[in-house]
PDB file of C-alpha atoms and ligand atoms in Angstrom:
ATOM      1  CA  UNK A   1      14.810  -2.461   3.767  1.00 61.00           C
ATOM      2  CA  UNK A   2      11.453  -2.384   5.505  1.00 89.00           C
ATOM      3  CA  UNK A   3       9.691  -3.610   2.288  1.00 94.00           C
ATOM      4  CA  UNK A   4      10.846  -7.253   3.508  1.00 95.00           C
ATOM      5  CA  UNK A   5       8.919  -6.938   6.843  1.00 95.00           C
ATOM      6  CA  UNK A   6       5.833  -5.481   4.838  1.00 94.00           C
ATOM      7  CA  UNK A   7       5.837  -8.314   2.428  1.00 96.00           C
ATOM      8  CA  UNK A   8       6.115 -10.894   5.230  1.00 96.00           C
ATOM      9  CA  UNK A   9       3.124  -9.342   7.099  1.00 94.00           C
ATOM     10  CA  UNK A  10       1.216  -9.032   3.790  1.00 95.00           C
ATOM     11  CA  UNK A  11       1.949 -12.771   3.017  1.00 96.00           C
ATOM     12  CA  UNK A  12       0.609 -13.772   6.491  1.00 96.00           C
ATOM     13  CA  UNK A  13      -2.662 -11.772   5.835  1.00 95.00           C
ATOM     14  CA  UNK A  14      -2.911 -13.448   2.307  1.00 96.00           C
ATOM     15  CA  UNK A  15      -2.304 -16.824   3.763  1.00 96.00           C
ATOM     16  CA  UNK A  16      -4.905 -16.504   6.457  1.00 95.00           C
ATOM     17  CA  UNK A  17      -7.533 -15.360   3.968  1.00 94.00           C
ATOM     18  CA  UNK A  18      -6.681 -18.092   1.648  1.00 95.00           C
ATOM     19  CA  UNK A  19      -7.070 -20.735   4.500  1.00 94.00           C
ATOM     20  CA  UNK A  20     -10.287 -19.075   5.520  1.00 95.00           C
ATOM     21  CA  UNK A  21     -11.697 -19.562   1.991  1.00 94.00           C
ATOM     22  CA  UNK A  22     -10.219 -23.052   1.582  1.00 95.00           C
ATOM     23  CA  UNK A  23      -8.102 -22.131  -1.390  1.00 94.00           C
ATOM     24  CA  UNK A  24      -5.277 -24.168  -2.698  1.00 93.00           C
ATOM     25  CA  UNK A  25      -3.492 -21.447  -4.371  1.00 96.00           C
ATOM     26  CA  UNK A  26      -3.394 -17.582  -4.434  1.00 97.00           C
ATOM     27  CA  UNK A  27      -3.117 -16.303  -8.012  1.00 97.00           C
ATOM     28  CA  UNK A  28      -3.106 -12.573  -7.455  1.00 98.00           C
ATOM     29  CA  UNK A  29      -2.903 -10.142  -4.693  1.00 97.00           C
ATOM     30  CA  UNK A  30      -4.159  -6.604  -5.219  1.00 97.00           C
ATOM     31  CA  UNK A  31      -2.757  -3.965  -2.970  1.00 96.00           C
ATOM     32  CA  UNK A  32      -3.467  -0.449  -2.355  1.00 96.00           C
ATOM     33  CA  UNK A  33      -0.483   1.590  -1.831  1.00 95.00           C
ATOM     34  CA  UNK A  34      -0.246   5.165  -0.614  1.00 95.00           C
ATOM     35  CA  UNK A  35       1.698   7.800  -2.462  1.00 93.00           C
ATOM     36  CA  UNK A  36       3.148   9.024   0.824  1.00 94.00           C
ATOM     37  CA  UNK A  37       3.927   5.645   2.311  1.00 91.00           C
ATOM     38  CA  UNK A  38       7.770   5.646   1.872  1.00 87.00           C
ATOM     39  CA  UNK A  39       7.206   2.116   0.266  1.00 91.00           C
ATOM     40  CA  UNK A  40       9.282   1.395  -2.734  1.00 91.00           C
ATOM     41  CA  UNK A  41       7.089  -0.458  -5.315  1.00 92.00           C
ATOM     42  CA  UNK A  42       9.782  -2.237  -7.132  1.00 94.00           C
ATOM     43  CA  UNK A  43      11.394  -3.338  -3.721  1.00 95.00           C
ATOM     44  CA  UNK A  44       8.031  -4.495  -2.529  1.00 96.00           C
ATOM     45  CA  UNK A  45       7.385  -6.453  -5.661  1.00 96.00           C
ATOM     46  CA  UNK A  46      10.741  -8.036  -5.246  1.00 96.00           C
ATOM     47  CA  UNK A  47      10.307  -8.907  -1.654  1.00 97.00           C
ATOM     48  CA  UNK A  48       6.774 -10.286  -2.338  1.00 97.00           C
ATOM     49  CA  UNK A  49       8.300 -12.696  -4.858  1.00 97.00           C
ATOM     50  CA  UNK A  50      10.864 -13.831  -2.311  1.00 97.00           C
ATOM     51  CA  UNK A  51       8.542 -14.433   0.518  1.00 97.00           C
ATOM     52  CA  UNK A  52       5.975 -16.260  -1.440  1.00 97.00           C
ATOM     53  CA  UNK A  53       8.373 -18.722  -3.049  1.00 97.00           C
ATOM     54  CA  UNK A  54       7.341 -22.299  -2.289  1.00 96.00           C
ATOM     55  CA  UNK A  55       4.146 -21.270  -0.392  1.00 95.00           C
ATOM     56  CA  UNK A  56       0.525 -21.018  -1.295  1.00 95.00           C
ATOM     57  CA  UNK A  57       0.988 -17.856  -3.058  1.00 97.00           C
ATOM     58  CA  UNK A  58       3.964 -18.997  -5.118  1.00 97.00           C
ATOM     59  CA  UNK A  59       3.918 -17.149  -8.371  1.00 96.00           C
ATOM     60  CA  UNK A  60       1.042 -14.875  -7.520  1.00 97.00           C
ATOM     61  CA  UNK A  61       0.777 -11.567  -9.378  1.00 97.00           C
ATOM     62  CA  UNK A  62       1.155  -8.500  -7.286  1.00 97.00           C
ATOM     63  CA  UNK A  63      -0.967  -5.659  -8.513  1.00 97.00           C
ATOM     64  CA  UNK A  64      -0.318  -2.392  -6.921  1.00 96.00           C
ATOM     65  CA  UNK A  65      -2.947   0.495  -7.079  1.00 95.00           C
ATOM     66  CA  UNK A  66      -1.572   3.765  -5.937  1.00 93.00           C
ATOM     67  CA  UNK A  67      -3.672   6.018  -3.603  1.00 94.00           C
ATOM     68  CA  UNK A  68      -3.067   9.829  -3.978  1.00 95.00           C
ATOM     69  CA  UNK A  69      -1.854  11.749  -1.049  1.00 97.00           C
ATOM     70  CA  UNK A  70      -4.088  14.207   0.710  1.00 98.00           C
ATOM     71  CA  UNK A  71      -3.770  16.558   3.743  1.00 98.00           C
ATOM     72  CA  UNK A  72      -6.040  18.729   5.925  1.00 98.00           C
ATOM     73  CA  UNK A  73      -4.784  22.337   5.675  1.00 98.00           C
ATOM     74  CA  UNK A  74      -5.436  24.353   8.745  1.00 97.00           C
ATOM     75  CA  UNK A  75      -5.266  27.875   7.244  1.00 97.00           C
ATOM     76  CA  UNK A  76      -7.369  26.791   4.154  1.00 98.00           C
ATOM     77  CA  UNK A  77      -9.768  24.839   6.307  1.00 98.00           C
ATOM     78  CA  UNK A  78     -10.092  22.162   3.699  1.00 97.00           C
ATOM     79  CA  UNK A  79      -8.485  19.013   2.248  1.00 98.00           C
ATOM     80  CA  UNK A  80      -5.861  19.519  -0.280  1.00 98.00           C
ATOM     81  CA  UNK A  81      -3.859  17.178  -2.540  1.00 97.00           C
ATOM     82  CA  UNK A  82      -0.343  16.267  -1.537  1.00 96.00           C
ATOM     83  CA  UNK A  83       2.222  14.843  -3.971  1.00 93.00           C
ATOM     84  CA  UNK A  84       4.727  14.065  -1.363  1.00 90.00           C
ATOM     85  CA  UNK A  85       5.464  14.434   2.352  1.00 91.00           C
ATOM     86  CA  UNK A  86       7.287  17.722   3.058  1.00 92.00           C
ATOM     87  CA  UNK A  87       5.467  19.701   0.415  1.00 95.00           C
ATOM     88  CA  UNK A  88       3.706  22.776   1.396  1.00 97.00           C
ATOM     89  CA  UNK A  89      -0.116  23.273   0.883  1.00 98.00           C
ATOM     90  CA  UNK A  90      -0.669  23.704  -2.952  1.00 97.00           C
ATOM     91  CA  UNK A  91      -3.374  26.285  -2.296  1.00 97.00           C
ATOM     92  CA  UNK A  92      -1.802  28.689   0.345  1.00 98.00           C
ATOM     93  CA  UNK A  93       1.665  27.478   0.448  1.00 98.00           C
ATOM     94  CA  UNK A  94       1.546  26.917   4.252  1.00 97.00           C
ATOM     95  CA  UNK A  95       2.825  24.140   6.182  1.00 96.00           C
ATOM     96  CA  UNK A  96       0.137  23.519   8.801  1.00 96.00           C
ATOM     97  CA  UNK A  97      -0.848  20.153   7.104  1.00 97.00           C
ATOM     98  CA  UNK A  98      -2.020  16.998   8.643  1.00 97.00           C
ATOM     99  CA  UNK A  99      -2.006  13.912   6.188  1.00 96.00           C
ATOM    100  CA  UNK A 100      -5.220  12.429   5.931  1.00 97.00           C
ATOM    101  CA  UNK A 101      -4.620   9.976   2.971  1.00 96.00           C
ATOM    102  CA  UNK A 102      -1.778   8.256   1.212  1.00 96.00           C
ATOM    103  CA  UNK A 103       0.104   6.655   4.032  1.00 93.00           C
ATOM    104  CA  UNK A 104      -1.660   3.479   3.989  1.00 92.00           C
ATOM    105  CA  UNK A 105      -0.888   0.070   2.746  1.00 92.00           C
ATOM    106  CA  UNK A 106      -3.756  -2.410   2.359  1.00 93.00           C
ATOM    107  CA  UNK A 107      -4.485  -5.674   0.673  1.00 95.00           C
ATOM    108  CA  UNK A 108      -7.623  -4.998  -1.207  1.00 95.00           C
ATOM    109  CA  UNK A 109      -8.354  -8.292  -2.663  1.00 95.00           C
ATOM    110  CA  UNK A 110      -6.815 -11.805  -3.467  1.00 96.00           C
ATOM    111  CA  UNK A 111      -7.664 -14.164  -6.290  1.00 97.00           C
ATOM    112  CA  UNK A 112      -7.646 -17.786  -5.346  1.00 95.00           C
ATOM    113  CA  UNK A 113      -7.799 -21.133  -7.219  1.00 91.00           C
TER     114      UNK A 113
HETATM  115 ZN1   ZN B 201      -3.455  25.747   2.659  1.00 90.03          ZN
END
């Protein structure tokens, strides 16, 4: 389950940001999660709760914003929406796609107290 590793690196980032801002507690973390990122939302939430237990972000709310997937299609010469990896181009049905958005996971903001 790679969500645990992701949750741990996320916590590190959150803790560093909290320290920099002199925060006593982190109350919420807002995350941007790409639709093509192979990350299970529920598993990530579960792991986040587990790794934050007893720390500065104990009980923090994890909000996840989904970023839609998009790819560049060579034959079409344009950017097309992509619902999931392995799908063909929705315009021409081709497979010459390069994913340009939707694989990222990024902490967007944290709320501190
Ligand atoms: Zn196409």
